[in-house]
Amino acid sequence: MYSGIPMNYNFNEIEKKWQDHWAKNQTFRAKNNCDQPKYYVLDMFPYPSGAGLHVGHPLGYIASDIYARYKRHKGFNVLHPQGYDSFGLPAEQYAIQTGQHPAVTTEENIKTYRRQLDQIGFSFDWSREVRTSDPAYYKWTQWIFIQLFESWYNNSSDKAESIDTLITVFETDGNAKVDAVCDDEIEVFTASEWNAFSIEQQQEILLKYRLTYLAETEVNWCPALGTVLANDEIVNGVSERGGHAVIRKKMTQWSMRISAYAERLLQGLDQIDWTDSLKESQRNWIGKSVGASVTFNVIPNDTGSAKYKIPVFTTRPDTIFGVSFMTLAPEHDLVSKITTDNQRAEVEAYIKATAKRSERDRMADVKTITGAFTGSYAEHPFTKEPIPVWIGDYVLAGYGTGAVMSVPCGDQRDYDFANHFNIPIPNIFEGIDISEEAYGAKDNVIIANSDFLNGLSYKEATKKAIVALEKLNQGEGKTNYRLRDAVFSRQRYWGEPFPVYYVNGMPQMIDTKHLPIRLPEVEKYLPTETGEPPLGRADVWAWCTESNTVVDNEKVNNTTVFPLELNTMPGWAGSSWYFFRYMDPTNDDVFAREKALTYWENVDLYIGGSEHATGHLLYSRFWVKFLKDRGFVSIEEPFKKLINQGMILGTSAFVGRIVATGDFDGSEDVQTIHTDFFVSKPYADLIISDAEKAKQLMEIIANHYSVENKDQKFARPFTIGVSPTHVKVQYVNASDELDIQGLKSDSEFGDDYKDAIFVSDTGAIITLDTDSDDTFKVSREVEKMSKSKYNVVNPDAICEQYGADSLRLYEMFLGPLEQAKPWNTAGITGVHGFLKKLWKLYMGDSGLNITDAEPSKDNLKTLHKTIKKVEEDIENFSFNTSVSTFMIAVNELTAQKCTSKAVLEPFLVLLSPYAPHITEELWSLLGHEASISTAAFPQFDANHLVESSKNYPISFNGKMKFTLELPLDMSKDDIEKTVMAHEKTIAQLEGRTPKKVIIVPGKIVNIVG
RNA sequence: GCUCAAGUGGCGGAAUUGGUAGACGCGCUGGAUUCAAAAUCCAGUUCCUUUGGAGUGUGGGUUCGAUUCCCACCUUGAGUACCA
């Protein structure tokens, strides 16, 4: 243990001491009953991966920790918790490979995370830790799922209500008047019909209304992962995790009726303080478009007499007279029904061809226009003219109705399609040329050739067209959203089990008082041979309605014991509400007690990565709105302010390996051979630009191989090039010089560098046993931090070598929080040196160097300008600039030889959010018993910054030439006189008379002429 | 293609109610200290053809004055992708 007062800054001892102290005294425990104003600072909780943290991960945590500590100094009761999103795919993939239970590896990974987090000195309230994979936690995830099941969305009240209110309506009035968000095509029934339905029939109907429902849906199936994926888990047509192929497949799945909340999710964005880009991605994801639904009647053809209707959605009902064809998605249900015999072969061939194209091909190739004519015609609602009905894969089955009214003059895709298939392109825009391309803009159009819409603008024509369509009963105004209901089932093991069992195929909820339903044990984490999810392997996975327990599968009799659901919940289930659990983490009666919920309300500041824009952040908002509707919480939005921290990139290091190209064996085949020669960066540049130098090196190489190794092939003429090869950044110093010995003896590279010959800056071969001055420089490049690029920097090593305070300061010092920026360990010596200077300022050479001396004017000026700047910076989340400010302050106070306690004590408080360990240590050396975190933030006093004079920049035509110290209270006239009389002014003017003299008192003087 | 960011020394970056461009730090150069190295300290460090001139991606514009405001363009990064 640490004792006495060391003269040197012994960060390892100091940091360990205070981390232990904080943990032991629960210094950062948030109070639930408190008169202080609350402040809730949250980080997006991590998935505990096996790789542990690299220096990029803590960036956001450091920023939020600074803010949390700052808010404590400002008198707030701060909730700053941390936990783990501990269900997830990687642990399960690892389990499949090794047989290790995911719970075991997860526990190990969490231990590593915790150790790494602890050593950085975060002020987390660990007494509130949550883990999504903990049954005490997922009990409530299951509970929320049940609440969603027991709810429907009433459009009339614009909120979710208990399913009981819906049943009451059905019992008394049937469903004709119900305005709900529900499945399409629900049959209308009366009250008496409802009451006559069997229980199963009733349940089947209710399922179409519930906010979470079981339905056969077309899903994104990932064969490699053996599970379905949500839209936001697919990036560029492949799985976000692992990059595996994804195909469309119909499966019975739990879904969440998030589409019910589309409008509120959109509107709510205006109420929250998020970045515009993040709000924009959510807006795009929700994808609201306002327009009309229009129904086209199919003209009965020779083969069929049925009267089919084609409903379409359009944002441009004003262009309805420009329709010259219709296009259906190839998957559209009507296609097979309306295709004429003549066209059947062609249509079927086309459908087959498009089905074969993967989603990825379709996305990659948007230029090729394909389609087929069905042979059928639809009737134009107004002109009654026949319109040919085509199919084409540019129309998406999943959006709108899967069919479009094609207006080639107003939509480029329709235009291209019409051109390709020689379909007429009628022009309905007055004075607009459409011979080259469609005119898609809505502004400044005047509709023509459109009967009763002639002469109208987009807005007027849209209104009028909708009214006319409504009169015909063939359309109405409609708003469409791109946002689809979210698939909630995963065919995986390591996730929350559903509290669901099946009676005659109908899902039944387990009563909430029997929760949690714990994840069963399985012997293998793979799907069953019959293709069921891993839970299908569990032996004890049936629900007994008598004992209300999970029992052996063999007991299933479908009268009292029923099979349980085999899917598990997706990763976003547990993370959609965890911020509430921190408020009351151990409560076993409710997910969080009301008192805690009303005190802490919502998250004031949320920091995390932007990759969660359309997943976690949208789902959380959805669940919170739902919980509010049902009266469980009182807030509408979970995260008031949100900041995305930028990614920290790695600075990769490369050694230039010489590759030789030539015909080495006389076979006349040109080969490229990787030699054992590596060249230093400056020399590599030289041989590329200087043929003479290259020749010299070639000779050396040829000699090496032919003489020493008796390898004749290099004696022939050849050419050389430099191939950059990644090496570990650990072997490179601040001057980009390589530790050759270190690299050679690194076991991870094996024998790669055993025979390596390193050529120095000057072109000399570096020998390791002589102490020459030859150095070898690597080339560098900024890339994403990743193990394969050997540029990963572990915070453990940084903490050991420089300390957590240095790490914290440096991460902030790198640049603006929200920007991506490269990490380069070399630069950390700057902030580390600052901490040493700070230590020296307080400790002197022979012990505490603090006196009760009156602070000087300069001391106070330095202190107060620092208070002002740091406070402004923290409020603006500009942490990088306050680190500079601290450096300037310490430089100034050192130069001023300041020893005044009245200045040095408050300065520690300013710095403590950034560098909590060293400030806590110095604070206690100053005689304080209580933690520095309890100290009040210093008060800024502008009086200390008042100046009597100003060093005016004197510019000529806007260019500053010299400065002049003048009193601040000097009048404009006097300033002009003084400046004009100055010898440097006279010299500048060279006899010219200035046209104008601009004087801004306290700012500048500009002489024009 | 569309949307949103961002372009400033060798590097990370600072400066925005328009007013001394390059703060702070890294690196580099020179010096002190040292047997030597590390560490520490001091000085210098945008560029150039240097009694001066140019300069914040490029070209224009507004202004006494533009990194900051306006217009056009270029480049890079992120997101999104046939959404009717």
Coordinates of N, CA, C and O (backbone and C1' of nucleotides) in Angstrom, one line a residue, chain A residues 277 280 289 314-315 394-396 399 404 413 482 734-735 813-814 816 821 830 880-881 884 887 891 953 960 998 1003-1004 1006 1008, chain B residues 3-4 6 12-15 17 19-21 23-28 39-41 53-55 64-65 79-84:
Chain A
S277 N -28.1 14.6 -38.2 CA -27.9 13.4 -39.1 C -28.6 12.2 -38.6 O -29.1 11.4 -39.3
E280 N -32.2 12.5 -39.1 CA -32.4 12.3 -40.5 C -32.5 10.8 -40.9 O -33.3 10.3 -41.6
S289 N -44.5 8.9 -46.6 CA -44.9 9.6 -47.8 C -46.4 9.8 -47.9 O -47.2 9.0 -47.6
T314 N -49.8 6.2 -54.5 CA -49.0 7.1 -55.3 C -48.8 8.4 -54.5 O -49.7 8.8 -53.7
T315 N -47.7 9.1 -54.6 CA -47.5 10.4 -54.0 C -47.9 11.5 -55.0 O -47.9 12.6 -54.6
Y394 N -38.5 -3.7 -60.8 CA -38.2 -2.4 -60.1 C -39.3 -2.0 -59.1 O -39.1 -1.1 -58.3
V395 N -40.4 -2.7 -59.2 CA -41.5 -2.5 -58.2 C -41.3 -3.5 -57.1 O -41.1 -4.7 -57.3
L396 N -41.2 -3.0 -55.8 CA -40.9 -3.8 -54.7 C -42.2 -4.4 -54.1 O -43.2 -3.7 -53.9
Y399 N -43.3 -2.8 -50.5 CA -43.6 -1.5 -50.2 C -45.0 -1.1 -50.8 O -45.3 -1.5 -51.9
V404 N -47.7 -0.2 -58.9 CA -47.7 1.2 -59.1 C -48.5 1.6 -60.3 O -48.6 0.8 -61.3
R413 N -38.0 6.2 -63.3 CA -38.0 4.7 -63.4 C -39.1 4.2 -64.4 O -38.9 3.4 -65.2
R482 N -42.5 3.6 -44.8 CA -41.5 2.6 -45.2 C -41.3 1.6 -44.1 O -41.0 0.4 -44.3
A734 N 7.9 7.0 -31.3 CA 7.3 8.3 -31.7 C 7.9 8.9 -33.0 O 7.2 9.6 -33.7
S735 N 9.1 8.5 -33.3 CA 9.7 9.0 -34.5 C 9.6 8.0 -35.7 O 10.3 8.1 -36.6
F813 N -8.1 14.7 -25.7 CA -7.2 15.7 -26.4 C -7.1 15.4 -27.9 O -6.9 16.3 -28.7
L814 N -7.4 14.2 -28.3 CA -7.3 13.8 -29.7 C -8.1 14.7 -30.7 O -7.6 14.9 -31.8
P816 N -12.3 16.6 -31.5 CA -13.7 16.7 -31.1 C -14.4 15.3 -30.9 O -14.1 14.4 -31.7
K821 N -11.2 10.0 -35.5 CA -9.8 10.5 -35.4 C -8.8 9.4 -35.2 O -9.2 8.4 -34.5
G830 N 2.6 14.0 -24.5 CA 2.2 15.4 -24.2 C 1.4 15.6 -23.0 O 1.7 16.4 -22.1
N880 N -11.8 18.4 -25.9 CA -10.5 18.5 -26.4 C -9.9 19.9 -26.1 O -8.7 20.0 -25.7
T881 N -10.7 20.9 -26.2 CA -10.2 22.3 -26.0 C -9.9 22.5 -24.5 O -9.0 23.3 -24.2
S884 N -6.4 21.5 -23.6 CA -5.4 22.6 -23.9 C -5.4 23.7 -22.9 O -4.4 24.2 -22.5
M887 N -3.5 22.8 -19.9 CA -2.1 22.9 -20.1 C -1.6 24.3 -20.0 O -0.5 24.6 -19.4
N891 N 1.1 25.8 -17.4 CA 2.3 26.5 -17.9 C 2.3 27.9 -17.3 O 3.4 28.4 -16.8
P953 N -4.1 45.0 -32.8 CA -3.5 44.7 -34.1 C -3.7 45.9 -35.1 O -4.9 46.3 -35.2
M960 N -2.6 42.3 -41.0 CA -2.0 42.8 -39.7 C -0.5 43.0 -39.9 O 0.2 42.2 -40.5
I998 N -10.5 52.4 -40.1 CA -11.6 51.7 -39.4 C -11.0 51.4 -38.0 O -10.0 50.8 -37.8
K1003 N -10.9 46.0 -30.3 CA -10.7 44.9 -31.3 C -9.6 45.1 -32.2 O -8.5 44.5 -32.1
I1004 N -9.8 46.0 -33.2 CA -8.7 46.2 -34.2 C -8.7 47.6 -34.7 O -9.6 48.4 -34.5
N1006 N -7.9 49.2 -38.6 CA -7.6 48.8 -40.0 C -7.5 50.1 -40.9 O -8.4 50.9 -40.9
V1008 N -7.1 51.7 -44.5 CA -7.4 51.4 -45.9 C -6.8 52.5 -46.8 O -7.0 53.7 -46.5
Chain B
rU3 P -29.8 15.6 -52.1 O5' -29.7 15.1 -50.6 C5' -30.9 14.9 -49.8 C4' -30.5 14.3 -48.5 C3' -29.4 15.0 -47.7 O3' -29.9 16.2 -47.1 C1' -28.9 12.7 -47.7
rC4 P -28.9 17.4 -46.9 O5' -28.0 16.9 -45.7 C5' -28.5 16.6 -44.5 C4' -27.4 15.9 -43.7 C3' -26.1 16.6 -43.5 O3' -26.3 17.6 -42.5 C1' -25.6 14.4 -44.0
rA6 P -19.6 20.1 -40.4 O5' -18.2 19.7 -41.0 C5' -17.3 18.9 -40.2 C4' -16.2 18.4 -41.1 C3' -15.4 19.4 -41.9 O3' -14.4 20.0 -41.0 C1' -15.9 17.5 -43.3
rG12 P -3.6 15.0 -39.5 O5' -3.9 15.0 -38.0 C5' -4.1 13.7 -37.3 C4' -4.5 14.0 -35.9 C3' -5.5 15.0 -35.6 O3' -6.8 14.5 -35.8 C1' -3.7 15.4 -34.1
rG13 P -8.0 15.4 -36.3 O5' -8.2 16.3 -35.0 C5' -8.7 17.7 -35.1 C4' -8.0 18.5 -34.0 C3' -8.4 19.9 -33.9 O3' -9.5 20.1 -33.1 C1' -6.1 19.8 -34.1
rA14 P -10.6 21.2 -33.3 O5' -9.8 22.5 -32.9 C5' -9.5 22.7 -31.5 C4' -8.8 24.0 -31.3 C3' -9.6 25.3 -31.7 O3' -10.6 25.6 -30.7 C1' -7.3 25.5 -32.3
rA15 P -12.0 26.1 -31.2 O5' -11.6 27.5 -31.8 C5' -11.4 28.6 -30.9 C4' -10.9 29.8 -31.7 C3' -11.8 30.3 -32.7 O3' -12.7 31.3 -32.1 C1' -9.7 30.1 -33.7
rU17 P -18.8 33.9 -32.6 O5' -20.1 34.8 -33.0 C5' -21.0 34.3 -34.0 C4' -22.0 35.5 -34.2 C3' -21.4 36.7 -35.0 O3' -21.5 36.4 -36.4 C1' -22.4 37.5 -33.0
rG19 P -14.2 37.1 -36.2 O5' -13.2 38.3 -36.3 C5' -12.2 38.2 -37.3 C4' -11.1 39.3 -37.0 C3' -10.8 39.4 -35.5 O3' -9.4 39.7 -35.4 C1' -11.6 41.5 -36.4
rU20 P -8.4 38.5 -35.2 O5' -7.1 39.3 -35.3 C5' -6.6 39.9 -36.5 C4' -5.1 39.8 -36.6 C3' -4.7 38.3 -36.6 O3' -3.5 38.2 -37.5 C1' -3.7 39.4 -34.8
rA21 P -3.8 37.9 -39.0 O5' -4.3 36.4 -38.9 C5' -3.3 35.4 -38.5 C4' -4.0 34.2 -37.9 C3' -3.1 33.2 -37.4 O3' -2.7 33.4 -36.1 C1' -4.8 32.2 -38.8
rA23 P 0.4 27.7 -32.8 O5' 0.0 28.0 -31.3 C5' -0.4 29.3 -30.9 C4' -1.5 29.2 -29.9 C3' -1.3 28.1 -28.8 O3' -0.5 28.5 -27.8 C1' -3.5 28.1 -29.7
rC24 P 0.8 27.7 -27.3 O5' 0.1 26.3 -26.9 C5' -0.6 26.2 -25.7 C4' -1.2 24.8 -25.6 C3' -0.3 23.6 -26.0 O3' 0.5 23.3 -24.8 C1' -2.3 23.3 -27.2
rG25 P 2.0 22.9 -25.0 O5' 1.9 21.5 -25.7 C5' 1.5 20.3 -25.0 C4' 1.1 19.2 -25.9 C3' 2.3 18.7 -26.8 O3' 3.2 17.9 -26.0 C1' 0.3 18.8 -28.1
rC26 P 4.7 17.7 -26.6 O5' 4.4 16.7 -27.9 C5' 4.0 15.4 -27.6 C4' 3.8 14.7 -29.0 C3' 5.0 14.6 -29.9 O3' 5.8 13.5 -29.5 C1' 3.2 15.3 -31.2
rG27 P 7.4 13.6 -29.5 O5' 7.7 13.8 -31.0 C5' 7.5 12.7 -31.9 C4' 7.7 13.2 -33.3 C3' 9.0 13.9 -33.6 O3' 10.0 13.0 -33.9 C1' 7.3 15.3 -34.4
rC28 P 11.5 13.3 -33.5 O5' 11.9 14.5 -34.5 C5' 12.0 14.3 -35.9 C4' 12.2 15.7 -36.5 C3' 13.4 16.5 -36.1 O3' 14.6 16.0 -36.7 C1' 11.5 17.9 -36.1
rA39 P 12.8 10.5 -23.0 O5' 12.7 11.2 -21.6 C5' 11.9 10.6 -20.6 C4' 12.1 11.2 -19.2 C3' 12.0 12.7 -19.2 O3' 10.7 13.2 -19.0 C1' 14.1 12.1 -18.2
rU40 P 10.2 14.5 -19.8 O5' 11.0 15.6 -19.1 C5' 10.8 15.9 -17.7 C4' 11.8 16.8 -17.2 C3' 11.9 18.2 -17.9 O3' 10.9 19.1 -17.5 C1' 14.1 17.3 -17.6
rC41 P 10.2 20.0 -18.6 O5' 11.3 21.2 -18.7 C5' 11.6 21.9 -17.5 C4' 12.9 22.7 -17.8 C3' 12.8 23.6 -19.1 O3' 12.1 24.8 -18.8 C1' 14.9 22.4 -19.1
rG53 P 5.0 43.0 -48.6 O5' 4.6 41.6 -49.4 C5' 4.6 41.5 -50.8 C4' 4.7 40.1 -51.3 C3' 3.5 39.2 -50.9 O3' 2.4 39.4 -51.7 C1' 5.5 38.0 -50.5
rA54 P 0.9 39.2 -51.1 O5' 0.8 37.6 -51.1 C5' 0.8 36.9 -52.3 C4' 0.9 35.4 -52.1 C3' -0.2 34.8 -51.2 O3' -1.3 34.5 -52.0 C1' 1.9 34.0 -50.4
rG55 P -2.7 34.7 -51.2 O5' -2.7 33.5 -50.2 C5' -2.7 32.1 -50.7 C4' -2.4 31.2 -49.5 C3' -3.5 31.2 -48.5 O3' -4.5 30.3 -48.9 C1' -1.4 31.3 -47.4
rC64 P -16.9 48.3 -47.6 O5' -15.4 48.1 -47.0 C5' -14.3 48.8 -47.6 C4' -13.1 48.6 -46.8 C3' -12.8 47.1 -46.5 O3' -12.1 46.5 -47.5 C1' -12.6 48.4 -44.5
rG65 P -12.4 45.1 -48.0 O5' -12.0 44.2 -46.7 C5' -10.6 44.1 -46.4 C4' -10.5 43.4 -45.1 C3' -11.2 42.0 -45.0 O3' -10.3 41.0 -45.6 C1' -11.6 43.2 -43.1
rG79 P -21.4 3.7 -42.7 O5' -22.9 4.3 -42.9 C5' -23.7 4.6 -41.8 C4' -24.9 5.3 -42.2 C3' -25.8 4.6 -43.2 O3' -26.7 3.7 -42.6 C1' -25.5 6.9 -43.9
rU80 P -27.1 2.4 -43.4 O5' -28.0 3.0 -44.6 C5' -29.3 3.5 -44.3 C4' -29.9 4.1 -45.6 C3' -30.0 3.1 -46.8 O3' -31.1 2.3 -46.7 C1' -29.0 5.2 -47.5
rA81 P -30.9 0.7 -47.1 O5' -31.2 0.7 -48.7 C5' -32.4 1.3 -49.1 C4' -32.0 2.0 -50.5 C3' -32.0 1.0 -51.6 O3' -33.3 1.0 -52.2 C1' -30.3 2.7 -51.7
rC82 P -33.7 -0.1 -53.2 O5' -34.9 0.8 -53.8 C5' -34.7 2.2 -54.0 C4' -35.0 2.5 -55.5 C3' -36.5 2.4 -55.7 O3' -37.0 3.6 -56.2 C1' -35.3 1.2 -57.4
rC83 P -37.2 4.9 -55.3 O5' -38.3 4.4 -54.3 C5' -39.7 4.5 -54.6 C4' -40.4 4.6 -53.3 C3' -39.8 5.7 -52.4 O3' -40.5 6.8 -52.2 C1' -40.0 3.5 -51.3
rA84 P -41.8 7.3 -52.1 O5' -42.3 7.3 -53.6 C5' -43.7 7.3 -53.8 C4' -44.0 6.9 -55.2 C3' -45.4 6.4 -55.4 O3' -46.3 7.5 -55.6 C1' -43.9 4.9 -56.4

